[in-house]
Tab-separated table of C-alpha atoms in Angstrom:
chain	number	residue	atom	x	y	z
A	3	MET	CA	-32.853	-0.692	6.485
A	4	ASN	CA	-34.059	-3.798	8.330
A	5	VAL	CA	-31.322	-4.880	10.756
A	6	ILE	CA	-32.029	-7.885	12.945
A	7	PRO	CA	-29.568	-8.834	15.743
A	8	PHE	CA	-28.892	-12.556	15.881
A	9	GLN	CA	-29.544	-14.007	19.353
A	10	ARG	CA	-29.412	-17.781	18.775
A	11	GLU	CA	-32.518	-19.667	20.032
A	12	GLU	CA	-33.989	-16.506	21.610
A	13	ASP	CA	-34.125	-14.679	18.298
A	14	ARG	CA	-37.729	-13.513	17.957
A	15	PHE	CA	-37.314	-13.160	14.207
A	16	LEU	CA	-36.613	-16.869	13.744
A	17	ASP	CA	-39.354	-17.735	16.204
A	18	THR	CA	-41.846	-15.851	14.015
A	19	TYR	CA	-40.647	-17.715	10.943
A	20	ARG	CA	-40.841	-21.069	12.740
A	21	THR	CA	-44.475	-20.383	13.630
A	22	HIS	CA	-45.217	-19.899	9.932
A	23	LEU	CA	-43.049	-22.890	9.014
A	24	PHE	CA	-44.895	-25.365	11.207
A	25	GLN	CA	-48.200	-24.118	9.812
A	26	ASP	CA	-47.005	-24.547	6.221
A	27	LYS	CA	-44.953	-27.752	6.526
A	28	LYS	CA	-45.465	-30.928	8.498
A	29	GLY	CA	-43.488	-33.339	10.622
A	30	GLN	CA	-39.848	-33.978	9.858
A	31	THR	CA	-39.818	-31.557	6.904
A	32	ALA	CA	-40.681	-28.649	9.204
A	33	GLU	CA	-38.037	-29.766	11.693
A	34	ASP	CA	-35.381	-30.040	8.978
A	35	TYR	CA	-36.253	-26.683	7.396
A	36	GLY	CA	-36.150	-24.959	10.786
A	37	TYR	CA	-32.720	-26.386	11.571
A	38	ILE	CA	-31.321	-25.475	8.138
A	39	VAL	CA	-32.674	-21.914	8.175
A	40	ALA	CA	-31.322	-21.300	11.687
A	41	ALA	CA	-27.906	-22.531	10.523
A	42	PHE	CA	-28.088	-20.322	7.418
A	43	VAL	CA	-29.014	-17.201	9.401
A	44	LYS	CA	-26.205	-17.809	11.889
A	45	TRP	CA	-23.697	-18.541	9.126
A	46	LEU	CA	-24.641	-15.339	7.293
A	47	ALA	CA	-24.509	-13.253	10.470
A	48	ASP	CA	-21.085	-14.677	11.332
A	49	ARG	CA	-19.492	-13.410	8.105
A	50	PRO	CA	-16.861	-10.794	9.046
A	51	MET	CA	-18.546	-7.975	7.106
A	52	HIS	CA	-21.884	-8.559	8.866
A	53	GLU	CA	-20.522	-8.191	12.423
A	54	GLY	CA	-22.882	-10.731	13.936
A	55	ARG	CA	-26.019	-9.073	12.605
A	56	PHE	CA	-28.473	-10.565	10.144
A	57	ARG	CA	-29.990	-8.431	7.391
A	58	PRO	CA	-32.405	-10.050	4.913
A	59	ASP	CA	-31.072	-7.874	2.087
A	60	MET	CA	-27.667	-9.527	2.565
A	61	ILE	CA	-29.074	-12.766	1.173
A	62	SER	CA	-27.747	-13.221	-2.347
A	63	THR	CA	-27.359	-16.037	-4.841
A	64	VAL	CA	-23.629	-16.109	-4.101
A	65	ALA	CA	-24.276	-16.312	-0.350
A	66	VAL	CA	-26.678	-19.234	-0.779
A	67	GLU	CA	-24.205	-21.026	-3.086
A	68	MET	CA	-21.369	-20.616	-0.576
A	69	PHE	CA	-23.592	-21.844	2.258
A	70	LEU	CA	-24.450	-24.989	0.289
A	71	ASN	CA	-20.826	-25.588	-0.704
A	72	ARG	CA	-19.530	-25.615	2.863
A	73	LYS	CA	-17.858	-28.766	4.075
A	74	ARG	CA	-18.913	-30.627	7.164
A	75	THR	CA	-16.739	-32.368	9.727
A	76	VAL	CA	-17.438	-36.073	10.135
A	77	LYS	CA	-15.852	-38.558	12.502
A	78	ASP	CA	-14.817	-42.020	11.384
A	79	LYS	CA	-16.775	-44.353	13.667
A	80	VAL	CA	-14.012	-46.950	13.665
A	81	THR	CA	-10.775	-44.927	13.799
A	82	GLY	CA	-12.250	-41.873	15.515
A	83	GLU	CA	-10.431	-39.597	13.083
A	84	GLU	CA	-12.163	-36.438	11.860
A	85	ARG	CA	-12.253	-35.329	8.237
A	86	GLU	CA	-14.037	-32.749	6.142
A	87	GLU	CA	-16.308	-33.698	3.279
A	88	PRO	CA	-18.854	-31.839	1.124
A	89	TYR	CA	-22.573	-32.304	1.544
A	90	SER	CA	-24.256	-34.755	-0.813
A	91	VAL	CA	-26.334	-33.543	-3.750
A	92	SER	CA	-29.553	-34.642	-2.005
A	93	SER	CA	-28.564	-32.708	1.140
A	94	LYS	CA	-27.788	-29.613	-0.917
A	95	ASN	CA	-31.166	-29.840	-2.630
A	96	LYS	CA	-32.928	-29.998	0.727
A	97	MET	CA	-30.911	-27.049	2.062
A	98	ARG	CA	-31.694	-24.983	-1.030
A	99	ALA	CA	-35.403	-25.805	-0.684
A	100	ALA	CA	-35.357	-24.718	2.972
A	101	VAL	CA	-33.559	-21.441	2.253
A	102	SER	CA	-35.898	-20.785	-0.681
A	103	HIS	CA	-38.925	-21.299	1.577
A	104	PHE	CA	-37.380	-18.842	4.048
A	105	CYS	CA	-36.765	-16.276	1.290
A	106	THR	CA	-40.355	-16.570	0.059
A	107	TRP	CA	-41.562	-15.847	3.584
A	108	LEU	CA	-39.248	-12.816	3.780
A	109	MET	CA	-40.763	-11.542	0.531
A	110	ASP	CA	-44.258	-11.934	1.981
A	111	GLN	CA	-43.097	-9.868	4.974
A	112	GLY	CA	-41.799	-7.129	2.698
A	113	LEU	CA	-38.207	-7.737	3.827
A	114	LEU	CA	-36.855	-9.084	0.544
A	115	ASP	CA	-37.484	-8.079	-3.064
A	116	LYS	CA	-36.721	-11.403	-4.762
A	117	ASN	CA	-35.765	-14.984	-3.953
A	118	PRO	CA	-31.999	-15.440	-4.572
A	119	ALA	CA	-32.176	-19.173	-3.795
A	120	ARG	CA	-34.185	-19.842	-6.946
A	121	ARG	CA	-31.191	-18.961	-9.118
A	122	VAL	CA	-28.871	-21.414	-7.373
A	123	GLU	CA	-28.066	-24.446	-9.515
A	124	ILE	CA	-26.860	-27.685	-7.987
A	125	PRO	CA	-25.069	-29.917	-10.485
A	126	PRO	CA	-26.048	-33.596	-10.347
A	127	HIS	CA	-23.660	-36.331	-9.326
A	128	PRO	CA	-21.121	-36.944	-12.086
A	129	LEU	CA	-21.889	-40.124	-13.990
A	130	MET	CA	-19.564	-42.691	-12.493
A	131	ALA	CA	-19.078	-46.351	-13.151
A	132	PRO	CA	-21.212	-48.335	-10.699
A	133	ARG	CA	-19.383	-50.121	-7.940
A	134	ILE	CA	-18.194	-53.651	-8.619
A	135	LEU	CA	-17.272	-55.295	-5.348
A	136	THR	CA	-13.961	-57.096	-5.142
A	137	ASP	CA	-13.792	-60.665	-3.920
A	138	ASP	CA	-12.297	-59.391	-0.655
A	139	GLN	CA	-15.171	-56.958	-0.157
A	140	ARG	CA	-17.688	-59.703	-0.841
A	141	LEU	CA	-15.896	-61.956	1.632
A	142	VAL	CA	-15.891	-59.309	4.366
A	143	LEU	CA	-19.561	-58.380	3.923
A	144	ARG	CA	-20.790	-61.949	3.832
A	145	THR	CA	-18.617	-62.825	6.819
A	146	LEU	CA	-19.974	-59.883	8.815
A	147	VAL	CA	-23.544	-61.013	8.113
A	148	GLU	CA	-22.682	-64.571	9.131
A	149	ARG	CA	-20.915	-63.273	12.226
A	150	GLN	CA	-24.009	-61.200	13.107
A	151	GLY	CA	-25.907	-64.453	13.438
A	152	ASP	CA	-29.511	-63.251	13.278
A	153	LEU	CA	-31.892	-64.350	10.534
A	154	ARG	CA	-33.267	-60.855	9.976
A	155	SER	CA	-29.846	-59.502	8.974
A	156	GLN	CA	-29.212	-62.501	6.752
A	157	ALA	CA	-32.545	-62.013	4.967
A	158	ILE	CA	-32.066	-58.266	4.409
A	159	PHE	CA	-28.544	-58.746	3.068
A	160	ALA	CA	-29.586	-61.662	0.856
A	161	LEU	CA	-32.298	-59.629	-0.866
A	162	GLY	CA	-29.739	-56.998	-1.820
A	163	TYR	CA	-26.783	-59.237	-2.626
A	164	TRP	CA	-28.494	-62.329	-4.086
A	165	ALA	CA	-31.631	-60.712	-5.598
A	166	GLY	CA	-30.510	-57.181	-6.466
A	167	CYS	CA	-33.450	-55.616	-4.638
A	168	ARG	CA	-33.676	-51.875	-4.099
A	169	VAL	CA	-33.829	-50.515	-0.576
A	170	SER	CA	-37.485	-49.628	-1.244
A	171	ASP	CA	-38.159	-53.186	-2.470
A	172	VAL	CA	-36.985	-54.533	0.874
A	173	SER	CA	-38.596	-51.861	3.025
A	174	TRP	CA	-42.050	-52.159	1.441
A	175	LEU	CA	-42.054	-55.931	0.921
A	176	LYS	CA	-45.337	-57.361	2.199
A	177	ILE	CA	-45.874	-60.822	3.620
A	178	SER	CA	-48.675	-61.342	1.089
A	179	ASP	CA	-46.145	-60.795	-1.726
A	180	THR	CA	-43.782	-63.527	-0.521
A	181	HIS	CA	-44.400	-67.014	-1.883
A	182	LEU	CA	-41.853	-69.328	-0.295
A	183	THR	CA	-41.538	-73.012	0.404
A	184	ILE	CA	-38.645	-75.131	1.649
A	185	LYS	CA	-37.449	-75.727	-1.913
A	186	SER	CA	-38.610	-72.787	-4.048
A	187	GLY	CA	-39.815	-69.234	-3.853
A	188	TRP	CA	-40.680	-66.012	-5.624
A	189	LEU	CA	-41.533	-62.443	-4.671
A	190	ARG	CA	-43.639	-59.611	-5.991
A	191	VAL	CA	-41.561	-56.448	-5.559
A	192	GLY	CA	-41.374	-52.993	-7.097
A	193	HIS	CA	-42.580	-50.241	-4.752
A	194	LYS	CA	-40.597	-47.548	-6.600
A	195	GLY	CA	-42.719	-45.989	-9.323
A	196	GLY	CA	-45.432	-48.575	-8.777
A	197	LYS	CA	-43.716	-50.917	-11.252
A	198	GLN	CA	-44.256	-54.289	-9.637
A	199	ARG	CA	-42.544	-57.387	-10.979
A	200	GLU	CA	-42.380	-61.030	-9.987
A	201	ILE	CA	-38.942	-62.528	-9.458
A	202	ASP	CA	-37.806	-66.039	-8.638
A	203	LEU	CA	-35.183	-66.369	-5.930
A	204	LEU	CA	-31.871	-68.125	-5.790
A	205	ASN	CA	-31.583	-70.528	-2.880
A	206	GLN	CA	-29.099	-68.097	-1.294
A	207	ALA	CA	-31.871	-65.476	-1.175
A	208	ARG	CA	-34.854	-67.787	-0.581
A	209	ARG	CA	-33.429	-69.778	2.332
A	210	PRO	CA	-32.604	-66.921	4.754
A	211	LEU	CA	-35.875	-65.132	3.952
A	212	TYR	CA	-37.888	-68.320	4.484
A	213	GLU	CA	-36.133	-69.054	7.779
A	214	TYR	CA	-36.607	-65.484	8.970
A	215	LEU	CA	-40.341	-65.590	8.233
A	216	GLN	CA	-40.678	-68.898	10.057
A	217	GLU	CA	-38.963	-67.331	13.073
A	218	ARG	CA	-41.189	-64.275	12.872
A	219	LEU	CA	-44.327	-66.418	13.107
A	220	ASN	CA	-43.307	-67.216	16.675
A	221	ASP	CA	-42.508	-63.591	17.561
A	222	ASP	CA	-45.336	-61.620	19.158
A	223	ARG	CA	-43.873	-58.232	18.143
A	224	HIS	CA	-45.584	-56.575	15.149
A	225	GLN	CA	-47.662	-59.672	14.379
A	226	ASP	CA	-50.317	-57.348	13.009
A	227	SER	CA	-47.934	-55.750	10.499
A	228	GLU	CA	-48.399	-56.586	6.823
A	229	PHE	CA	-44.720	-55.959	6.092
A	230	VAL	CA	-41.964	-58.554	6.156
A	231	PHE	CA	-39.410	-56.396	7.961
A	232	THR	CA	-40.410	-54.405	11.028
A	233	SER	CA	-38.494	-52.316	13.525
A	234	GLN	CA	-38.759	-51.714	17.249
A	235	ARG	CA	-40.564	-48.431	16.628
A	236	SER	CA	-42.732	-49.246	13.637
A	237	GLY	CA	-44.579	-51.944	11.761
A	238	ARG	CA	-42.324	-51.320	8.757
A	239	LEU	CA	-38.559	-51.040	8.565
A	240	THR	CA	-38.002	-47.804	6.636
A	241	GLU	CA	-35.413	-47.181	3.932
A	242	ALA	CA	-33.461	-45.081	6.438
A	243	GLY	CA	-33.672	-48.007	8.853
A	244	ILE	CA	-32.078	-50.327	6.295
A	245	HIS	CA	-29.230	-47.863	5.704
A	246	HIS	CA	-28.780	-47.654	9.484
A	247	TRP	CA	-28.742	-51.450	9.694
A	248	LEU	CA	-25.885	-51.618	7.161
A	249	ARG	CA	-23.903	-48.890	8.924
A	250	THR	CA	-24.287	-50.751	12.214
A	251	LEU	CA	-23.186	-53.985	10.542
A	252	LYS	CA	-20.063	-52.360	9.085
A	253	GLU	CA	-19.143	-50.822	12.440
A	254	LYS	CA	-18.569	-54.340	13.753
A	255	ALA	CA	-15.759	-54.889	11.257
A	256	THR	CA	-12.138	-55.036	12.303
A	257	LYS	CA	-9.906	-52.152	11.253
A	258	GLY	CA	-8.625	-54.084	8.245
A	259	GLU	CA	-12.133	-55.143	7.224
A	260	TRP	CA	-13.439	-51.594	7.673
A	261	GLU	CA	-10.931	-50.170	5.207
A	262	LEU	CA	-12.315	-52.526	2.563
A	263	ILE	CA	-16.031	-51.935	3.030
A	264	LYS	CA	-16.415	-48.520	4.689
A	265	ASN	CA	-17.820	-46.900	1.524
A	266	VAL	CA	-20.084	-49.768	0.417
A	267	THR	CA	-23.797	-48.894	0.361
A	268	PHE	CA	-26.847	-51.130	0.134
A	269	HIS	CA	-27.381	-49.948	-3.447
A	270	ASP	CA	-23.873	-51.175	-4.275
A	271	LEU	CA	-25.111	-54.707	-3.559
A	272	ARG	CA	-27.669	-54.220	-6.347
A	273	HIS	CA	-25.013	-52.968	-8.770
A	274	ASP	CA	-22.738	-55.873	-7.912
A	275	PHE	CA	-25.588	-58.339	-8.430
A	276	ALA	CA	-26.143	-56.907	-11.920
A	277	HIS	CA	-22.462	-57.343	-12.766
A	278	ARG	CA	-22.450	-60.929	-11.546
A	279	CYS	CA	-25.541	-61.621	-13.677
A	280	ARG	CA	-23.755	-60.185	-16.699
A	281	GLU	CA	-20.701	-62.338	-16.013
A	282	ALA	CA	-23.018	-65.361	-15.757
A	283	GLY	CA	-24.232	-64.728	-19.304
A	284	TRP	CA	-27.520	-62.896	-18.716
A	285	THR	CA	-28.614	-60.545	-21.501
A	286	LEU	CA	-29.239	-56.864	-20.749
A	287	GLU	CA	-32.962	-57.478	-21.323
A	288	GLU	CA	-32.992	-60.253	-18.718
A	289	ILE	CA	-31.134	-58.146	-16.175
A	290	ALA	CA	-33.417	-55.176	-16.884
A	291	TYR	CA	-36.518	-57.269	-16.189
A	292	TYR	CA	-35.151	-58.789	-12.995
A	293	LEU	CA	-33.975	-55.428	-11.596
A	294	GLY	CA	-37.176	-53.645	-12.582
A	295	HIS	CA	-35.665	-51.370	-15.216
A	296	ILE	CA	-38.863	-51.054	-17.225
A	297	THR	CA	-40.172	-48.147	-19.313
A	298	LYS	CA	-43.710	-46.766	-19.007
A	299	GLN	CA	-44.609	-48.874	-22.032
A	300	GLY	CA	-43.422	-52.018	-20.244
A	301	ALA	CA	-40.286	-52.541	-22.333
A	302	PRO	CA	-36.857	-53.240	-20.754
A	303	ALA	CA	-35.009	-49.970	-20.072
A	304	ILE	CA	-31.698	-51.128	-21.526
A	305	GLN	CA	-29.961	-47.760	-21.123
A	306	THR	CA	-30.455	-47.841	-17.357
A	307	THR	CA	-29.254	-51.426	-17.131
A	308	ALA	CA	-26.236	-50.615	-19.292
A	309	ARG	CA	-25.154	-48.018	-16.727
A	310	TYR	CA	-25.359	-50.696	-14.032
A	311	THR	CA	-23.198	-53.113	-15.988
A	312	GLN	CA	-20.740	-50.865	-17.826
A	313	VAL	CA	-17.283	-52.323	-18.049
A	314	SER	CA	-14.361	-51.279	-15.907
A	315	ARG	CA	-10.715	-50.694	-16.756
A	316	GLU	CA	-9.768	-53.904	-14.941
A	317	GLN	CA	-12.158	-55.949	-17.072
A	318	ILE	CA	-10.676	-54.513	-20.268
A	319	LYS	CA	-7.182	-55.149	-18.920
A	320	GLU	CA	-7.991	-58.832	-18.476
A	321	LYS	CA	-9.494	-59.052	-21.974
A	322	LEU	CA	-6.271	-57.576	-23.453
A	323	LYS	CA	-4.474	-60.672	-22.258
A	324	LEU	CA	-6.633	-62.783	-24.569
A	325	LEU	CA	-5.419	-61.019	-27.734
């Protein structure tokens, strides 16, 4: 029986796997897989029946499922309070992929007969009604952006809130795809799936973007970048960078403001934009075109748009009053 004592970072067994890992995977993926596998091995060894020792034949489908279903402790950045919450579906998928890669390597080493991780099923997110922001949430978010004061933040927020852009639309927006003047403007967006579309901008979206670009012309940093939004480290502000920007913005809220907007994501701005379009009388086809919900044949993907704009209980409650 193959019994391998677990010795944290000094464990030669994990070191051997990491050597293979960094030959097979690259960059951040290799780093992430290495971290996840080390956590899995330690978690498995720490089970009472294993007495601090790791045995490859102890890996089972049930063990992998329980590892993925653990909860993590997170600290509220405003209140400082700690709470436990499950990992997201995307995080679970990455963890399963890492453990599966580890199991495949164990099989190649003759230490495991089959890959238990392949049998683990991760249910998708339950279909939930998209977020419709309340007037108070809209007030807090727009006030925070105004309070921030910089044109870059105003432009990023405006593209989500006033143009319904995806995070990828904003991150990959090129200067050559912006066509703005003092009085009008349109963009070519649609990095996701390579489905580009041309959209006209409301003044609330055009003005901050135009002013930001004018300011950027006088900034020597990243002048050679083809992208509209850059970061201190790169010539393009990544999707993760935009999520970080929003988290940083929300952290500047007061305690009362934080309670209102702590769970709002950048994608929620897109959902809310779709709802406001629907309330303004847009058809589903018009919303689908503007948001980029297009099928491979080029037709509006109404089913996707319908999920964005499905009614809420509160809306039905208000309509009951009209009977």
